C-alpha cells in the first residue's frame, strides 16, 4: 500500500490533528535545543520567504525606512531574506554604536564555508577584530599604498 493510498484512506480531521500535534512537538523540540527566543528590537510584520522586503519596496528606500522608524522607533529590526538587519536611525545611537561600543558590535559571523575555505576565518574579511586583524589591516594598507603611482 502506497503513501497516497494510505493518506486517501484517512479522514481529514485525523490528518489535521496529526499535523497539529506534530507542529507542536517540533516547536517544543526547537525550544529545547535552541532555547527561548531572544528579545529583539521591534520591527514591521514579515511575510514568509520575502520577510520585510515589501516594507522597503517602492519609492526611495531611505524614505521608506524613515517612515518605518517613525512608527517603530530609532532602533528596529528588519529581516531581509535570511539576513536580520538592525536599523539605527538616530544620530546619537549611531554614534554610540559606531564609536563608543565599536568593539562589541564589530564581530563578524563565523560561517562554516569560511572556516573550511579560508583556513579557519584567518583572513582580513572574516577574522575577528583583535591583534591579528589589526596586523592584517596594516599589511593590506601597506600593500595598497606600495602600488600607487605618484
XYZ file of N, CA and C in Angstrom:
450
model
N 0.850 -1.173 0.000
C 0.000 0.000 0.000
C 0.889 1.227 0.000
N 0.668 2.109 -0.939
C 1.483 3.304 -1.067
C 1.054 4.403 -0.106
N 1.860 5.440 -0.065
C 1.589 6.579 0.811
C 0.310 7.286 0.392
N 0.105 7.446 -0.914
C -1.086 8.139 -1.411
C -2.346 7.357 -1.037
N -2.293 6.044 -1.187
C -3.453 5.223 -0.837
C -3.710 5.278 0.665
N -2.642 5.274 1.453
C -2.788 5.355 2.911
C -3.407 6.685 3.329
N -2.901 7.793 2.763
C -3.449 9.107 3.093
C -4.882 9.259 2.599
N -5.210 8.621 1.486
C -6.573 8.679 0.964
C -7.563 7.963 1.858
N -7.097 6.969 2.607
C -7.996 6.228 3.486
C -8.230 6.942 4.818
N -7.424 7.957 5.134
C -7.580 8.683 6.395
C -8.625 9.781 6.283
N -9.202 10.099 7.406
C -10.171 11.186 7.495
C -9.415 12.514 7.527
N -10.028 13.590 7.034
C -9.403 14.919 7.017
C -9.099 15.382 8.439
N -9.989 15.109 9.366
C -9.778 15.513 10.762
C -8.561 14.807 11.357
N -8.364 13.547 11.013
C -7.210 12.802 11.516
C -5.915 13.397 10.984
N -5.878 13.733 9.707
C -4.685 14.341 9.112
C -4.413 15.695 9.758
N -5.455 16.495 9.949
C -5.292 17.814 10.565
C -4.784 17.686 11.998
N -5.369 16.786 12.779
C -4.962 16.603 14.172
C -3.524 16.100 14.263
N -3.153 15.159 13.421
C -1.781 14.649 13.406
C -0.796 15.745 13.023
N -1.145 16.563 12.051
C -0.269 17.675 11.648
C -0.113 18.682 12.775
N -1.204 19.030 13.444
C -1.142 20.000 14.542
C -0.285 19.477 15.690
N -0.459 18.220 16.055
C 0.346 17.631 17.132
C 1.814 17.590 16.734
N 2.098 17.266 15.478
C 3.488 17.239 15.004
C 4.124 18.621 15.068
N 3.388 19.655 14.664
C 3.928 21.017 14.714
C 4.204 21.456 16.148
N 3.303 21.143 17.069
C 3.524 21.489 18.483
C 4.748 20.747 19.011
N 4.875 19.472 18.680
C 6.031 18.694 19.118
C 7.335 19.267 18.561
N 7.342 19.634 17.283
C 8.544 20.222 16.685
C 8.905 21.550 17.343
N 7.905 22.350 17.696
C 8.161 23.630 18.363
C 8.762 23.400 19.750
N 8.285 22.403 20.470
C 8.837 22.082 21.790
C 10.279 21.619 21.661
N 10.560 20.773 20.690
C 11.934 20.306 20.469
C 12.836 21.470 20.072
N 12.343 22.365 19.224
C 13.132 23.524 18.799
C 13.490 24.398 19.997
N 12.547 24.667 20.876
C 12.832 25.484 22.063
C 13.785 24.775 23.010
N 13.690 23.445 23.099
C 14.587 22.697 23.975
C 16.015 22.743 23.458
N 16.184 22.713 22.146
C 17.527 22.719 21.562
C 18.115 24.118 21.541
N 17.381 25.103 21.040
C 17.917 26.451 20.847
C 17.568 27.418 21.969
N 16.741 27.017 22.903
C 16.363 27.900 23.997
C 15.289 28.884 23.580
N 14.869 29.724 24.534
C 13.824 30.695 24.200
C 14.342 31.751 23.237
N 13.415 32.363 22.526
C 13.798 33.404 21.561
C 14.360 34.603 22.299
N 15.382 35.197 21.710
C 15.972 36.398 22.285
C 15.053 37.584 22.041
N 15.095 38.526 22.972
C 14.283 39.734 22.828
C 14.948 40.631 21.799
N 14.276 40.852 20.694
C 14.793 41.676 19.609
C 14.074 43.020 19.598
N 14.689 44.026 18.985
C 14.004 45.312 18.850
C 12.733 45.154 18.013
N 11.797 46.096 18.152
C 10.561 45.989 17.370
C 10.828 46.167 15.885
N 9.913 45.702 15.097
C 10.036 45.845 13.651
C 8.716 45.531 12.986
N 8.610 45.775 11.703
C 7.354 45.515 10.996
C 7.091 44.022 10.851
N 5.852 43.683 10.597
C 5.482 42.290 10.402
C 6.142 41.759 9.135
N 6.321 40.441 9.089
C 7.045 39.832 7.975
C 6.172 38.795 7.272
N 6.494 38.612 6.008
C 5.861 37.566 5.214
C 6.845 36.412 5.058
N 6.359 35.186 4.851
C 7.284 34.084 4.599
C 8.094 34.334 3.331
N 9.294 33.873 3.306
C 10.246 33.932 2.194
C 10.761 35.346 1.950
N 9.914 36.315 1.667
C 10.421 37.657 1.356
C 10.647 38.492 2.611
N 10.151 38.020 3.744
C 10.331 38.672 5.048
C 9.903 40.138 5.016
N 10.832 41.095 5.195
C 10.484 42.521 5.314
C 10.691 43.312 4.027
N 10.995 42.653 2.928
C 11.264 43.376 1.681
C 10.088 44.248 1.235
N 8.885 43.789 1.462
C 7.722 44.535 0.981
C 7.549 45.868 1.713
N 8.169 46.034 2.871
C 8.072 47.304 3.596
C 9.004 48.373 3.028
N 10.085 47.965 2.394
C 11.053 48.937 1.865
C 10.987 49.049 0.343
N 10.110 48.292 -0.278
C 9.974 48.311 -1.735
C 9.041 49.446 -2.151
N 9.350 50.088 -3.250
C 8.500 51.160 -3.766
C 8.928 52.508 -3.220
N 9.455 53.330 -4.064
C 9.941 54.634 -3.614
C 11.365 54.526 -3.092
N 11.956 55.661 -2.774
C 13.324 55.632 -2.243
C 13.374 54.859 -0.919
N 14.319 53.962 -0.804
C 14.390 53.098 0.379
C 14.639 53.889 1.657
N 15.453 54.940 1.567
C 15.730 55.696 2.789
C 14.472 56.416 3.283
N 13.566 56.779 2.384
C 12.291 57.376 2.803
C 11.412 56.328 3.473
N 11.380 55.134 2.902
C 10.562 54.059 3.471
C 11.076 53.651 4.844
N 12.405 53.568 4.994
C 12.976 53.210 6.293
C 12.737 54.328 7.299
N 12.788 55.575 6.854
C 12.484 56.705 7.738
C 11.035 56.645 8.218
N 10.124 56.296 7.336
C 8.720 56.146 7.731
C 8.547 55.009 8.740
N 9.257 53.907 8.519
C 9.196 52.797 9.468
C 9.778 53.199 10.819
N 10.847 54.007 10.809
C 11.464 54.453 12.062
C 10.519 55.347 12.855
N 9.698 56.122 12.172
C 8.708 56.947 12.875
C 7.688 56.069 13.588
N 7.408 54.918 13.013
C 6.410 54.025 13.588
C 6.999 53.115 14.667
N 8.228 52.599 14.463
C 8.793 51.596 15.362
C 9.904 52.120 16.261
N 10.321 53.349 16.093
C 11.350 53.913 16.953
C 12.701 53.972 16.266
N 13.711 54.547 16.949
C 15.017 54.753 16.322
C 15.822 53.470 16.112
N 15.472 52.398 16.810
C 16.145 51.108 16.625
C 15.075 50.091 16.265
N 15.236 49.459 15.104
C 14.255 48.454 14.684
C 14.963 47.317 13.961
N 14.275 46.198 13.890
C 14.821 45.005 13.259
C 14.039 44.717 11.989
N 14.769 44.666 10.873
C 14.196 44.233 9.602
C 14.860 42.919 9.245
N 14.132 42.041 8.609
C 14.732 40.797 8.149
C 14.636 40.777 6.642
N 15.779 40.850 5.986
C 15.844 40.866 4.531
C 16.261 39.477 4.054
N 15.294 38.649 3.722
C 15.592 37.272 3.358
C 16.072 36.526 4.586
N 17.254 35.958 4.527
C 17.823 35.237 5.660
C 18.637 36.128 6.583
N 18.810 37.396 6.239
C 19.695 38.275 6.991
C 18.910 39.199 7.911
N 19.057 39.031 9.232
C 18.448 40.001 10.134
C 19.256 41.296 10.100
N 18.578 42.429 9.978
C 19.239 43.720 9.834
C 18.766 44.654 10.931
N 19.702 45.156 11.713
C 19.392 46.130 12.749
C 19.514 47.511 12.131
N 18.436 48.289 12.168
C 18.413 49.623 11.580
C 18.426 50.635 12.718
N 19.434 51.514 12.712
C 19.551 52.577 13.707
C 19.380 53.891 12.966
N 18.336 54.649 13.313
C 18.054 55.879 12.580
C 18.273 57.137 13.411
N 18.823 57.001 14.582
C 19.101 58.155 15.432
C 20.597 58.463 15.390
N 20.999 59.713 15.143
C 22.431 60.036 15.103
C 23.140 59.759 16.428
N 22.461 60.000 17.541
C 23.083 59.761 18.844
C 23.337 58.272 19.068
N 22.354 57.440 18.742
C 22.537 56.000 18.902
C 23.560 55.454 17.913
N 23.574 55.981 16.702
C 24.568 55.538 15.717
C 25.973 55.870 16.204
N 26.158 57.045 16.786
C 27.463 57.429 17.331
C 27.846 56.496 18.485
N 26.887 56.183 19.332
C 27.140 55.273 20.454
C 27.594 53.900 19.948
N 26.918 53.392 18.927
C 27.260 52.069 18.400
C 28.593 52.092 17.660
N 28.807 53.105 16.820
C 29.989 53.130 15.954
C 31.256 53.612 16.659
N 31.132 54.437 17.669
C 32.318 54.991 18.331
C 32.541 54.387 19.713
N 31.541 54.494 20.578
C 31.723 54.088 21.968
C 31.744 52.573 22.122
N 30.802 51.884 21.490
C 30.666 50.437 21.646
C 31.163 49.674 20.421
N 32.105 50.232 19.684
C 32.519 49.624 18.417
C 33.091 48.223 18.586
N 33.826 47.959 19.655
C 34.417 46.631 19.843
C 33.338 45.571 20.072
N 32.245 45.943 20.704
C 31.168 44.984 20.959
C 30.378 44.639 19.701
N 30.298 45.567 18.760
C 29.488 45.360 17.558
C 30.322 45.024 16.323
N 31.626 44.899 16.454
C 32.491 44.722 15.292
C 32.739 43.261 14.934
N 32.190 42.327 15.648
C 32.458 40.924 15.370
C 31.724 40.470 14.119
N 32.334 39.544 13.426
C 31.770 39.016 12.192
C 31.221 37.613 12.446
N 30.249 37.183 11.663
C 29.712 35.836 11.870
C 30.720 34.773 11.445
N 30.711 33.651 12.151
C 31.583 32.531 11.805
C 30.805 31.615 10.865
N 31.101 31.708 9.580
C 30.401 30.905 8.590
C 31.144 29.590 8.374
N 30.433 28.465 8.321
C 31.103 27.176 8.121
C 31.917 27.124 6.830
N 31.416 27.708 5.757
C 32.161 27.703 4.492
C 33.453 28.495 4.628
N 33.410 29.615 5.336
C 34.617 30.418 5.534
C 35.617 29.683 6.416
N 35.135 28.900 7.365
C 36.031 28.110 8.218
C 36.857 27.142 7.373
N 36.207 26.501 6.413
C 36.886 25.490 5.602
C 37.762 26.130 4.535
N 37.202 27.046 3.768
C 37.892 27.603 2.609
C 38.977 28.599 3.007
N 38.745 29.381 4.041
C 39.655 30.470 4.402
C 40.494 30.152 5.636
N 40.839 28.887 5.819
C 41.758 28.468 6.877
C 41.317 28.953 8.252
N 40.116 28.624 8.638
C 39.629 28.979 9.962
C 39.325 30.451 10.138
N 38.848 31.103 9.101
C 38.494 32.542 9.139
C 39.682 33.394 9.558
N 40.846 33.117 8.994
C 42.043 33.859 9.401
C 42.417 34.969 8.424
N 41.579 35.269 7.433
C 41.901 36.363 6.517
C 41.269 37.660 7.005
N 41.523 38.755 6.321
C 41.074 40.068 6.796
C 39.554 40.209 6.763
N 38.889 39.497 5.880
C 37.441 39.640 5.752
C 36.687 39.008 6.911
N 37.064 37.815 7.325
C 36.305 37.082 8.335
C 37.009 36.976 9.679
N 38.203 37.507 9.802
C 38.930 37.430 11.063
C 38.253 38.288 12.127
N 38.148 37.782 13.362
C 37.561 38.612 14.416
C 38.452 39.817 14.712
N 37.831 40.913 15.121
C 38.590 42.130 15.415
C 39.473 41.864 16.627
N 40.746 42.121 16.458
C 41.724 41.905 17.519
C 43.114 42.205 16.986
N 44.127 41.680 17.672
C 45.514 41.945 17.285
C 45.818 41.391 15.890
N 45.352 40.173 15.595
C 45.609 39.562 14.284
C 44.959 40.380 13.173
N 43.720 40.809 13.379
C 43.019 41.605 12.372
C 43.713 42.946 12.157
N 44.198 43.584 13.223
C 44.892 44.867 13.089
C 46.180 44.705 12.291
N 46.901 43.606 12.516
C 48.115 43.333 11.746
C 47.770 43.123 10.270
N 46.731 42.351 9.990
C 46.307 42.140 8.603
C 45.901 43.452 7.943
N 45.221 44.314 8.674
C 44.793 45.598 8.119
C 45.996 46.470 7.779
N 47.016 46.484 8.646
C 48.230 47.263 8.364
C 48.942 46.728 7.129
N 49.027 45.386 7.027
C 49.681 44.789 5.861
C 48.902 45.101 4.584
N 47.598 45.039 4.649
C 46.751 45.339 3.497
C 46.933 46.786 3.061
N 46.929 47.715 4.012
C 47.102 49.137 3.687
C 48.481 49.385 3.090
N 49.507 48.714 3.620
C 50.862 48.874 3.091
C 50.939 48.365 1.656
N 50.352 47.209 1.382
C 50.360 46.667 0.026
C 49.586 47.568 -0.934
N 48.510 48.143 -0.459
C 47.711 49.031 -1.285
C 48.492 50.287 -1.651
N 49.214 50.842 -0.702
C 49.972 52.074 -0.932
C 51.202 51.813 -1.801
N 51.779 50.612 -1.708
C 53.002 50.308 -2.460
C 52.782 50.385 -3.966
N 51.592 50.082 -4.447
C 51.354 50.002 -5.880
C 50.684 51.239 -6.456
N 50.562 52.290 -5.674
C 50.004 53.543 -6.180
C 51.135 54.350 -6.797
N 50.967 54.741 -8.053
C 51.989 55.536 -8.725
C 51.708 57.015 -8.507
N 52.718 57.749 -8.142
C 52.572 59.190 -7.895
C 53.019 59.954 -9.118
